[in-house]
mmCIF file of C-alpha atoms in Angstrom:
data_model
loop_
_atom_site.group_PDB
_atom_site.id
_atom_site.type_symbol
_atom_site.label_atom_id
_atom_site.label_comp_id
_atom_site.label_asym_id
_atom_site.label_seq_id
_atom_site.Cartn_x
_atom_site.Cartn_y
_atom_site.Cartn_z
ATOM 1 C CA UNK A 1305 0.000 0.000 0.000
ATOM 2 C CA UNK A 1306 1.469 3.496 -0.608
ATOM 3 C CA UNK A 1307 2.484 5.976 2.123
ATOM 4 C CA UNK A 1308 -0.485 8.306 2.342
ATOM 5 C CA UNK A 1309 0.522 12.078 0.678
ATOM 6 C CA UNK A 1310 3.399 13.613 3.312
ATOM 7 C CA UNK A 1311 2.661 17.536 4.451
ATOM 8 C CA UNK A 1312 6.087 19.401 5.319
ATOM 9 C CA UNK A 1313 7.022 19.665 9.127
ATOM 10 C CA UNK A 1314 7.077 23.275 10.660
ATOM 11 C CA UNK A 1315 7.835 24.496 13.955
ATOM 12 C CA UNK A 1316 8.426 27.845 14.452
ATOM 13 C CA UNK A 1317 10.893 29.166 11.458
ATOM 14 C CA UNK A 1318 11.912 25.405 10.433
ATOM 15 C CA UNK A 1319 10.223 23.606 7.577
ATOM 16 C CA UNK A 1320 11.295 20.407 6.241
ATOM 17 C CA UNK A 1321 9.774 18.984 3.215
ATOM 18 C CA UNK A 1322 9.413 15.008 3.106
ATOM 19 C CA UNK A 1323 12.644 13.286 2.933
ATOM 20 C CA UNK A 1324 14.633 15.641 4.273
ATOM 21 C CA UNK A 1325 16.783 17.287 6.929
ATOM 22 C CA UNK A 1326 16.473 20.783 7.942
ATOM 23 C CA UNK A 1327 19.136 22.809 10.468
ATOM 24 C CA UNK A 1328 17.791 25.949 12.281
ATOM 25 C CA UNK A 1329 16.660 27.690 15.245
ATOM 26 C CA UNK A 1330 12.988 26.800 17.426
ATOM 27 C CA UNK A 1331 13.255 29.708 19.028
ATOM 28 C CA UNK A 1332 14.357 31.526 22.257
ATOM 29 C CA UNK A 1333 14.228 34.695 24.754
ATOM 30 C CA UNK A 1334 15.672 37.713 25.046
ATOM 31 C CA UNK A 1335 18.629 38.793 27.407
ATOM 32 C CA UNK A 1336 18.400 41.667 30.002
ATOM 33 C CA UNK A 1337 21.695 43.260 27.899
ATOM 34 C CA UNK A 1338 19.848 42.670 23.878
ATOM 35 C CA UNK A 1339 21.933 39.494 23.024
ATOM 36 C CA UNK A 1340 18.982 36.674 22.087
ATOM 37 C CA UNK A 1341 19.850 32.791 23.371
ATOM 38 C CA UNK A 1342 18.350 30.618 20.556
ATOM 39 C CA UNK A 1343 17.465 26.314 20.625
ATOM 40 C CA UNK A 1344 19.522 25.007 17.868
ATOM 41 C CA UNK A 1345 17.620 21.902 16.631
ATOM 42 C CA UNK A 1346 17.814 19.482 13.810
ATOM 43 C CA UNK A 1347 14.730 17.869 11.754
ATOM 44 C CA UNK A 1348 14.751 14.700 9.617
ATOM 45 C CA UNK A 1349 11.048 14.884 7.969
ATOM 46 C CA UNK A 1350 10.622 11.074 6.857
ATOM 47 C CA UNK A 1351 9.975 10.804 2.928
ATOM 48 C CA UNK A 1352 7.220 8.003 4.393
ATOM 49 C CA UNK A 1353 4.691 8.372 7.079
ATOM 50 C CA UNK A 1354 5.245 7.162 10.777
ATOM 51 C CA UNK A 1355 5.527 8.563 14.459
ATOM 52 C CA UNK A 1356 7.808 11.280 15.736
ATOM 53 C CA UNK A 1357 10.288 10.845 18.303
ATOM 54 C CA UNK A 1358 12.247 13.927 19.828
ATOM 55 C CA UNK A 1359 15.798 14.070 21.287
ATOM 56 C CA UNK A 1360 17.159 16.398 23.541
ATOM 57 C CA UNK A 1361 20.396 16.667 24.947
ATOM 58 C CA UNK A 1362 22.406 19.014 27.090
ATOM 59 C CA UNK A 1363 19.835 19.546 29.445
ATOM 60 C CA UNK A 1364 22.614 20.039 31.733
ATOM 61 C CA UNK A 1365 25.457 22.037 30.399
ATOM 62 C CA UNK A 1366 28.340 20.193 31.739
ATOM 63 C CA UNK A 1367 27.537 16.902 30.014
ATOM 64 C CA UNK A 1368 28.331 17.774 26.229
ATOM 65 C CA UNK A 1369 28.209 14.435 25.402
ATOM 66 C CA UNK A 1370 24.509 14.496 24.470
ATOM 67 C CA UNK A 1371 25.236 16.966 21.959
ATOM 68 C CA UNK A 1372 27.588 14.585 20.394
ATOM 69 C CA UNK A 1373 25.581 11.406 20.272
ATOM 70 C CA UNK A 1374 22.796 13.742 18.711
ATOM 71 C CA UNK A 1375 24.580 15.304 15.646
ATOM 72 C CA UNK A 1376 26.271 11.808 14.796
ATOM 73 C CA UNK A 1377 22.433 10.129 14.874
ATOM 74 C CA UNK A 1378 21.837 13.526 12.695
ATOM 75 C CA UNK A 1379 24.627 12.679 10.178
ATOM 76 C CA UNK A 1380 24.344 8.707 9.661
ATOM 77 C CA UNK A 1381 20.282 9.232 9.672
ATOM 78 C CA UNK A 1382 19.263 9.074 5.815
ATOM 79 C CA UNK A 1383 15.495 11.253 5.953
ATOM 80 C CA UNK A 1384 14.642 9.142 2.871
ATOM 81 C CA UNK A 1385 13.855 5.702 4.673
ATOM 82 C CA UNK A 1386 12.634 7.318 7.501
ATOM 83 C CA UNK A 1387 9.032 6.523 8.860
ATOM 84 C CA UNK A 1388 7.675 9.758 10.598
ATOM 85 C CA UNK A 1389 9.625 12.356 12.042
ATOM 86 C CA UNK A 1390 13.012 12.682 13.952
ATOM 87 C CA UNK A 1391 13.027 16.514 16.061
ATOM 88 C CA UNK A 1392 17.161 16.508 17.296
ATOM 89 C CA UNK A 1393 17.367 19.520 20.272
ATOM 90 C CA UNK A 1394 21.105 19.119 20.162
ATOM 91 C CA UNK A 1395 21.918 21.926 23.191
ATOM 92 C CA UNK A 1396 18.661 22.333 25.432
ATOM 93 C CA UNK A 1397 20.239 24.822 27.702
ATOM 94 C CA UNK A 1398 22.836 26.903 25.799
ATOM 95 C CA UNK A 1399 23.825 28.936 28.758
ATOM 96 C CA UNK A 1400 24.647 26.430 30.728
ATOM 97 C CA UNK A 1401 26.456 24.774 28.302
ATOM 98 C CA UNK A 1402 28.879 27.845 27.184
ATOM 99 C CA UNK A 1403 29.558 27.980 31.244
ATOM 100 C CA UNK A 1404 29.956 24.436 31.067
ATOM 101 C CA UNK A 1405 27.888 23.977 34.402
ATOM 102 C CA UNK A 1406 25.481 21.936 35.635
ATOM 103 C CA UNK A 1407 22.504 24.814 35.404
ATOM 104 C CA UNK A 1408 22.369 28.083 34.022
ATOM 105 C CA UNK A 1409 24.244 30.272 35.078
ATOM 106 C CA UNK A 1410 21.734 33.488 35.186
ATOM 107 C CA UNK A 1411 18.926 31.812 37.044
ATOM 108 C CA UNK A 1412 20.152 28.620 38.931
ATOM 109 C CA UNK A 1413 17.632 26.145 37.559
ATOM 110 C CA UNK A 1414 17.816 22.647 36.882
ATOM 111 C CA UNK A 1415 16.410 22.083 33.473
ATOM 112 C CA UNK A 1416 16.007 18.445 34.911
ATOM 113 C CA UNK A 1417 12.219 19.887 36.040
ATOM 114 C CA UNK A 1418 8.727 19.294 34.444
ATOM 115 C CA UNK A 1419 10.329 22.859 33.099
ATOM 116 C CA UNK A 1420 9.089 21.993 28.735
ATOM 117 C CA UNK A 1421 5.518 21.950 30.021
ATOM 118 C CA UNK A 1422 3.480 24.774 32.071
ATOM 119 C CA UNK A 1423 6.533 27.900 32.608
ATOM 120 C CA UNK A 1424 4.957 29.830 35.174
ATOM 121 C CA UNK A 1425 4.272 33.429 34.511
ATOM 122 C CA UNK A 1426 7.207 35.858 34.620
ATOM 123 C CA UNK A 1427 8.806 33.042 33.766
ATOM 124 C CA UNK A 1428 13.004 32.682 34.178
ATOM 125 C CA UNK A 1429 15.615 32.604 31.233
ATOM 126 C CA UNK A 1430 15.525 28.788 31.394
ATOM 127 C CA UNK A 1431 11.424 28.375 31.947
ATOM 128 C CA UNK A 1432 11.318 30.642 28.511
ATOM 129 C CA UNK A 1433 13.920 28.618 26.722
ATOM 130 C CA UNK A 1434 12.046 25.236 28.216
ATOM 131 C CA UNK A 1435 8.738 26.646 26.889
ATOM 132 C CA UNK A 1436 9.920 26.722 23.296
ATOM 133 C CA UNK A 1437 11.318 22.965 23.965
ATOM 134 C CA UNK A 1438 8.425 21.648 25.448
ATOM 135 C CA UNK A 1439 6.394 22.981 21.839
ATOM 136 C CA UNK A 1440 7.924 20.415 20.156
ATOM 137 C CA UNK A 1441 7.282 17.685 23.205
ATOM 138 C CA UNK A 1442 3.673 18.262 22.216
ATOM 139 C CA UNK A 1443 4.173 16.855 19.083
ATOM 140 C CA UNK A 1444 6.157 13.872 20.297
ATOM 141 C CA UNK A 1445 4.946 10.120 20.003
ATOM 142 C CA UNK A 1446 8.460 8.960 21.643
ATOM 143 C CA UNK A 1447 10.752 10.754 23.979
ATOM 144 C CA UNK A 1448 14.516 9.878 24.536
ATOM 145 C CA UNK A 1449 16.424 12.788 26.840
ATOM 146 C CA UNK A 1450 20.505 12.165 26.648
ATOM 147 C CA UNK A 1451 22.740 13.024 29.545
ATOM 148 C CA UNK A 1452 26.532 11.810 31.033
ATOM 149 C CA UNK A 1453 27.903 10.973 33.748
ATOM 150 C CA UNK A 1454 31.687 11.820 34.539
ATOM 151 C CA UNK A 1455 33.855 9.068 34.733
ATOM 152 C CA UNK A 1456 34.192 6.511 36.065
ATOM 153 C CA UNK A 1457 31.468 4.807 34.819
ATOM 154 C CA UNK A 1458 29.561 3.162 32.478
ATOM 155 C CA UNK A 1459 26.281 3.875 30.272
ATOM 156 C CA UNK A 1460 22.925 3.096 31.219
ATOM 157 C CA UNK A 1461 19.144 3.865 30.680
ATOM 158 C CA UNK A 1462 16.708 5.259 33.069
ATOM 159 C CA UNK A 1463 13.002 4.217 32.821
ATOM 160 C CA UNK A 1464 10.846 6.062 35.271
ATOM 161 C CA UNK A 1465 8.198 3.302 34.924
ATOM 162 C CA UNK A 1466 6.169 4.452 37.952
ATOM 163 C CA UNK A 1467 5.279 7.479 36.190
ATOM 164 C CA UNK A 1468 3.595 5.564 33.248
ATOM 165 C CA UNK A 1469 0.204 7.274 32.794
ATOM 166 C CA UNK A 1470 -1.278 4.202 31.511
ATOM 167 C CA UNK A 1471 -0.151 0.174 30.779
ATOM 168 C CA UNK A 1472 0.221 0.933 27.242
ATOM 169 C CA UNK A 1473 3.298 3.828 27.723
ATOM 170 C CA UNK A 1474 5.037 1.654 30.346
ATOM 171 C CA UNK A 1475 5.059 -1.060 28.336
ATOM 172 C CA UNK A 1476 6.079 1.074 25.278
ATOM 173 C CA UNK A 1477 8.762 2.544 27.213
ATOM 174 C CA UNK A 1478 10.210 -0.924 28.522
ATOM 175 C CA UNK A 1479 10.294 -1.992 24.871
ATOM 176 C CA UNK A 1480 12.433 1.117 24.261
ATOM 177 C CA UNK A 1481 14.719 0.235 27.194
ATOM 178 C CA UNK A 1482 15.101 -3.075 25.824
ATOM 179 C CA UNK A 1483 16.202 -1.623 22.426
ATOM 180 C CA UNK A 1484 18.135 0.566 23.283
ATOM 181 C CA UNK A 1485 21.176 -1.242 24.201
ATOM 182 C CA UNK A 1486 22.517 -0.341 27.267
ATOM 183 C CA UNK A 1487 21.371 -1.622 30.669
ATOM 184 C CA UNK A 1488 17.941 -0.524 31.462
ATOM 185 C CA UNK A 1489 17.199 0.336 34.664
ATOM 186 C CA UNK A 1490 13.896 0.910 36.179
ATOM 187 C CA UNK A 1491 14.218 4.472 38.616
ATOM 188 C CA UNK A 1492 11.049 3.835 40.286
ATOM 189 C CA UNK A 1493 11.074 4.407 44.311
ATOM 190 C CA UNK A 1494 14.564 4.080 45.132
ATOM 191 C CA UNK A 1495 15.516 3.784 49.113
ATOM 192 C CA UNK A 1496 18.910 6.182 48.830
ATOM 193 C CA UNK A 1497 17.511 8.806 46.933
ATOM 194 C CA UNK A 1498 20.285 11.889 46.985
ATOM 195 C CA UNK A 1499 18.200 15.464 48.006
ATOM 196 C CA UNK A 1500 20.424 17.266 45.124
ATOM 197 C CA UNK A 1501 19.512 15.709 42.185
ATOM 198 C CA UNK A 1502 16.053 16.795 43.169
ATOM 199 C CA UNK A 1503 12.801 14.601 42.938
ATOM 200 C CA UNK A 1504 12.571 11.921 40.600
ATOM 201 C CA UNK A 1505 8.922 12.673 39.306
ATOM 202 C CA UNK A 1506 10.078 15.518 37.875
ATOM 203 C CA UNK A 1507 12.405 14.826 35.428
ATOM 204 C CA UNK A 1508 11.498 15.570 31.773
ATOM 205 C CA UNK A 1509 11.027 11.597 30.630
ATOM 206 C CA UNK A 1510 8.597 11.099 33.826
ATOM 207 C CA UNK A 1511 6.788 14.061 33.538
ATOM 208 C CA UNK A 1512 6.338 13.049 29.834
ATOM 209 C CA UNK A 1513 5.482 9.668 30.754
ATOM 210 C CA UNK A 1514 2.511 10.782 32.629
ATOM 211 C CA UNK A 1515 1.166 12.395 29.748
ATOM 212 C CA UNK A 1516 1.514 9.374 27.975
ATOM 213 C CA UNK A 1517 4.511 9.999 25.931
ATOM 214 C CA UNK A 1518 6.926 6.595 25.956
ATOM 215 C CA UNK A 1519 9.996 8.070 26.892
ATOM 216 C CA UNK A 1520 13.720 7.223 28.518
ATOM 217 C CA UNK A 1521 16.622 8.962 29.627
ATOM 218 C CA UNK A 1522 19.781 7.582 28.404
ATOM 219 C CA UNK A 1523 23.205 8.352 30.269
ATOM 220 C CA UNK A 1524 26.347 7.962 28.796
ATOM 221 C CA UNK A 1525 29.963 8.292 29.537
ATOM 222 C CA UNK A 1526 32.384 11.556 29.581
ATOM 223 C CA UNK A 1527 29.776 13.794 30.314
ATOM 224 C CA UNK A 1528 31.841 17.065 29.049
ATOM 225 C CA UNK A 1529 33.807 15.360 25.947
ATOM 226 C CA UNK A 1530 32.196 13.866 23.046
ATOM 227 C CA UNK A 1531 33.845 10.384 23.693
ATOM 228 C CA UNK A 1532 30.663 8.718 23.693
ATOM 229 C CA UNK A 1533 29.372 10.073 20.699
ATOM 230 C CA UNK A 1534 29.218 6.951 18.270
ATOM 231 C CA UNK A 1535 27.485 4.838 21.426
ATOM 232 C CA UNK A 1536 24.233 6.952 21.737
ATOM 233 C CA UNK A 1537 24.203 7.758 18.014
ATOM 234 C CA UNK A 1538 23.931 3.540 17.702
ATOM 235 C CA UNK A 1539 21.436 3.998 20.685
ATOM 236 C CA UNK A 1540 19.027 6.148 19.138
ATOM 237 C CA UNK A 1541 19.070 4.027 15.688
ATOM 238 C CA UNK A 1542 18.384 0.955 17.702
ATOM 239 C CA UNK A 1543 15.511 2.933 19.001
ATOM 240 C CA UNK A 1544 13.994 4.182 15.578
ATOM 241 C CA UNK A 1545 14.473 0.625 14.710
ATOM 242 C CA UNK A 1546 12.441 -1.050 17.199
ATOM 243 C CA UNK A 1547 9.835 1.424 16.659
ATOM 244 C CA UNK A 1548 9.715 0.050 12.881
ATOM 245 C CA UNK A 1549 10.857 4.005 11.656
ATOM 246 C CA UNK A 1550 13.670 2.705 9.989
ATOM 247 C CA UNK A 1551 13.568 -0.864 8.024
ATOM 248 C CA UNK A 1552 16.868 -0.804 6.699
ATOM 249 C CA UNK A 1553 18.161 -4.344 7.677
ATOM 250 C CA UNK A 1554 20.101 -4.122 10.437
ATOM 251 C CA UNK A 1555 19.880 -6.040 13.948
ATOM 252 C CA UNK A 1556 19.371 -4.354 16.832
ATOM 253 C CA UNK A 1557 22.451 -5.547 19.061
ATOM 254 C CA UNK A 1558 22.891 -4.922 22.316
ATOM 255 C CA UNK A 1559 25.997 -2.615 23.872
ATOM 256 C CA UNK A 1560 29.160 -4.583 25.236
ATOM 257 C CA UNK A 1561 28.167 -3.057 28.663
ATOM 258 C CA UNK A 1562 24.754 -4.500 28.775
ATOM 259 C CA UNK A 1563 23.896 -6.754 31.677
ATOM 260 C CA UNK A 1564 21.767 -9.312 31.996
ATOM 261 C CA UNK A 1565 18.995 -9.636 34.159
ATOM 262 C CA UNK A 1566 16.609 -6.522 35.730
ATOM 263 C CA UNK A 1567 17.850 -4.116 37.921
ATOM 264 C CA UNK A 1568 16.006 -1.076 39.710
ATOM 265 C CA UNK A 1569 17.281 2.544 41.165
ATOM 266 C CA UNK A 1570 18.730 1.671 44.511
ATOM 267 C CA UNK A 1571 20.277 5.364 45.433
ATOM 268 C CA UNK A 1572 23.350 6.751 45.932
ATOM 269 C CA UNK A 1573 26.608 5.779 48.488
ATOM 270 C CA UNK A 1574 27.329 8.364 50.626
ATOM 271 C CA UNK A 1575 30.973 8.040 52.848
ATOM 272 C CA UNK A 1576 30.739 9.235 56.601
ATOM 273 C CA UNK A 1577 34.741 10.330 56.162
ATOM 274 C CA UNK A 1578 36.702 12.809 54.135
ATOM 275 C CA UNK A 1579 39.285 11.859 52.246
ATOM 276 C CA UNK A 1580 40.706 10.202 49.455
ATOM 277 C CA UNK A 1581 38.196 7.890 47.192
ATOM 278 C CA UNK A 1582 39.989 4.666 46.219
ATOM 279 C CA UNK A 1583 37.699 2.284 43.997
ATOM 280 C CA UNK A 1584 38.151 -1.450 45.108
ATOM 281 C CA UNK A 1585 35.214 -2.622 42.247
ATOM 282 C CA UNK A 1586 34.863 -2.022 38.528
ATOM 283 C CA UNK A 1587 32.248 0.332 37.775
ATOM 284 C CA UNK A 1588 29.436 -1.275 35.546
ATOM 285 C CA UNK A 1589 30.555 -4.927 36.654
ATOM 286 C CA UNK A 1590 27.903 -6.710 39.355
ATOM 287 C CA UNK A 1591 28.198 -7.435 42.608
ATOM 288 C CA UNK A 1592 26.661 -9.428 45.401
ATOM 289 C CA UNK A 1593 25.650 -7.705 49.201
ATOM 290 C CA UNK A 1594 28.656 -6.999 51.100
ATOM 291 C CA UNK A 1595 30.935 -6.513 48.459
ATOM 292 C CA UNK A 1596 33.811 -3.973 49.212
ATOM 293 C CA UNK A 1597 33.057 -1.430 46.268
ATOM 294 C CA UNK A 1598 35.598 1.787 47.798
ATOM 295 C CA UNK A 1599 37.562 2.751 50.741
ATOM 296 C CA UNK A 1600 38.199 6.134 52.059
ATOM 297 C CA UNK A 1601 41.799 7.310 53.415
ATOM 298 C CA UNK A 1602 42.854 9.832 55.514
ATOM 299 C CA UNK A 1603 46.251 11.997 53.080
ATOM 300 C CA UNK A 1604 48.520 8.673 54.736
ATOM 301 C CA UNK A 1605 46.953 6.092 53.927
ATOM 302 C CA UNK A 1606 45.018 4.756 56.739
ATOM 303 C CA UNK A 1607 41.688 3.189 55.589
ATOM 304 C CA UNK A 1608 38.674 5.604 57.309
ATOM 305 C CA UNK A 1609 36.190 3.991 55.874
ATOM 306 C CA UNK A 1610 35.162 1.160 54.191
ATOM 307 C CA UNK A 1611 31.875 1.375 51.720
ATOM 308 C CA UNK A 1612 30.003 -2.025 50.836
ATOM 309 C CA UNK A 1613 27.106 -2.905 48.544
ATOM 310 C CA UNK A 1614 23.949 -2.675 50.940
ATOM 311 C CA UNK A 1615 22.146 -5.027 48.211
ATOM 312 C CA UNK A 1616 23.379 -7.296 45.138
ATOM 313 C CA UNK A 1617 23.684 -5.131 41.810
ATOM 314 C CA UNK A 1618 26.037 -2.658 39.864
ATOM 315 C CA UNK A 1619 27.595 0.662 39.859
ATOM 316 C CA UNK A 1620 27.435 2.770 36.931
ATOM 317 C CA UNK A 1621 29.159 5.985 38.162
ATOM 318 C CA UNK A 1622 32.010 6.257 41.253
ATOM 319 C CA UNK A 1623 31.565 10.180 42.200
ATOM 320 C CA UNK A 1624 33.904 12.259 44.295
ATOM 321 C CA UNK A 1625 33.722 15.924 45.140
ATOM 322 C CA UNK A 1626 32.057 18.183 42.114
ATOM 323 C CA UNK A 1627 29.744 15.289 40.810
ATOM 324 C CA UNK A 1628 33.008 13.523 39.942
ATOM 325 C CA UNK A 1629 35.702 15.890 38.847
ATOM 326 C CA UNK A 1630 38.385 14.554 41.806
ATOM 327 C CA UNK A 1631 38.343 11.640 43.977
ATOM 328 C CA UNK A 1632 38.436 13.451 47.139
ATOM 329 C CA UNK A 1633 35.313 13.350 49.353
ATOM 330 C CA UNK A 1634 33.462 15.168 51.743
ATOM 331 C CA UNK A 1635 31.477 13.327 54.528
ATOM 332 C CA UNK A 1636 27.840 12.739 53.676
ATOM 333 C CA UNK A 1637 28.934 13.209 49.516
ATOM 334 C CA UNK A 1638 27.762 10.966 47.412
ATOM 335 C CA UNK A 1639 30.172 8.644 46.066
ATOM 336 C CA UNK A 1640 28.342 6.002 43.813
ATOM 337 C CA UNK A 1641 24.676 5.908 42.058
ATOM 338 C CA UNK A 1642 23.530 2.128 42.009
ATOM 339 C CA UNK A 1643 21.163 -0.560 40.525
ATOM 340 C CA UNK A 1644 20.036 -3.419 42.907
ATOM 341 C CA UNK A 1645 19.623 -6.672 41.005
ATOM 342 C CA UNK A 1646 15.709 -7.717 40.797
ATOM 343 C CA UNK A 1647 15.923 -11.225 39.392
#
């Protein structure tokens, strides 16, 4: 049966005809000072019909890596076997991401909110800029939000299950996890919860999910380099294939991190010393309860503290101070973020 007759895709200044890719801006808000911060964002307009996933990335500015996964999906993706529509926000939060910090720098907000739906009036920089974001969420059949961790660790995927407005988007969203490739990892009511990365209902993919939009959030490695780049691009195409958007032929094969089994969102590690972090178990490799995962010293050596898996499971990130940038720690810091083993 032929496709049914394709319109062009427009949003805001961008139009893409069928079948192919169009670069521009969605839109933006004006600074105090006359400068204007624009979203960059990237559309493949399928030549045949089909659903339309969006990708962000760079929600936070420090973890480029996003970015980089998102324009190597843009430049391997061919528009002309495409089924529906692929919107690519490669930068969600410019100004954090020319401070390279965690939030923007002019208003202190974590674009890691319900922040694309609903900006309150006299809305912020950032609840402008996630305004003109979440106009394109609207649209969206399939969500997939890209962020990093710094290392060490290893990728994952976050499915915020518990947030599923109905059966049919969880179990959309657990076939997405599955595709994906990397270790899924359900981030439903976790016991060790850390207060700063804020509540867990909140986040973009969740808040989506309870509007019924199957969505994950996919973390990969080297948050602020663009080592990961090729990983999430092979993500995201494993993705549009299990969604039957592209049908070019090839498998959908999992990542050489993947672990078997199911694992949920236990929390994070904290230490009870300050010191120096020494790692004593792989990241991304699984472990059974009382396994010695890191050791804290005091500047001579002398073990402080000794941290052990509370629960069977796996690591995926070892943090120090500054979310990671050094291995010495604070007490009460968080130190790991980790999956308990459900089967």
């Amino acid at each position: 049966m032929a496709d049914e007759v394709r319109e062009a895709f427009r949003q805001g200044d961008i139009r893409a005809e069928p079948g192919t890719m169009v670069r521009g801006m969605l839109g933006g808000a004006n600074m105090p000072t006359g400068e204007r911060v624009e979203i960059p964002c990237i559309v493949a307009h399928g030549a045949h019909a089909g659903p339309t996933l969006v990708v962000t990335a760079v929600t936070h500015g420090n973890e480029i890596v996003g970015a980089g996964a998102a324009i190597q999906f843009s430049r391997d993706l061919d528009p002309r076997a495409l089924h529906g529509t692929v919107v690519i926000v490669p930068i969600a939060n410019p100004p954090a991401a020319a401070a390279g910090a965690y939030v923007s720098p002019f208003d202190g907000i974590n674009m890691s909110g319900p922040i694309y739906w609903d900006a309150p009036h006299g809305a912020s920089l950032s609840h402008q800029l996630g305004a003109v974001i979440g106009q394109v969420l609207e649209r969206a059949d399939y969500y997939v939000d890209l962020h990093g961790n710094f290392q060490p660790c290893v990728p994952m995927t976050m499915m915020f299950l518990e947030s599923s407005r109905d059966e049919a988007t969880r179990a959309a969203t657990i076939a997405m996890g599955e595709a994906v490739g990397v270790t899924p990892v359900d981030m439903s009511a976790p016991p060790a919860h850390p207060a700063w990365l804020g509540p867990m209902d909140s986040f973009p993919t969740p808040t989506a999910l309870s509007r019924g939009i199957p969505a994950l959030m996919v973390e990969l490695h080297g948050a602020p380099t663009l080592m990961d780049a090729d990983r999430g691009s092979r993500c995201l195409f494993n993705i549009l294939r299990s969604l039957g958007m592209l049908n070019d032929g090839e498998a959908i094969r999992p990542d050489a991190t993947r672990l078997p089994g199911r694992y949920g969102y236990y929390g994070a590690l904290e230490t009870k010393a300050a010191g120096l972090m020494w790692i004593r178990h792989p990241v991304g490799e699984p472990f059974e309860a009382g396994a010695l995962l890191l050791e804290i010293t005091d500047p001579f050596g002398e073990v402080l503290e000794e941290i052990r898996a509370p629960v069977a499971g796996f690591c995926w990130a070892y943090f120090g101070s500054h979310h990671g940038s050094s291995h010495i720690v604070f007490s009460g810091g968080t130190v790991a973020l980790m999956a308990q083993r459900l089967d």
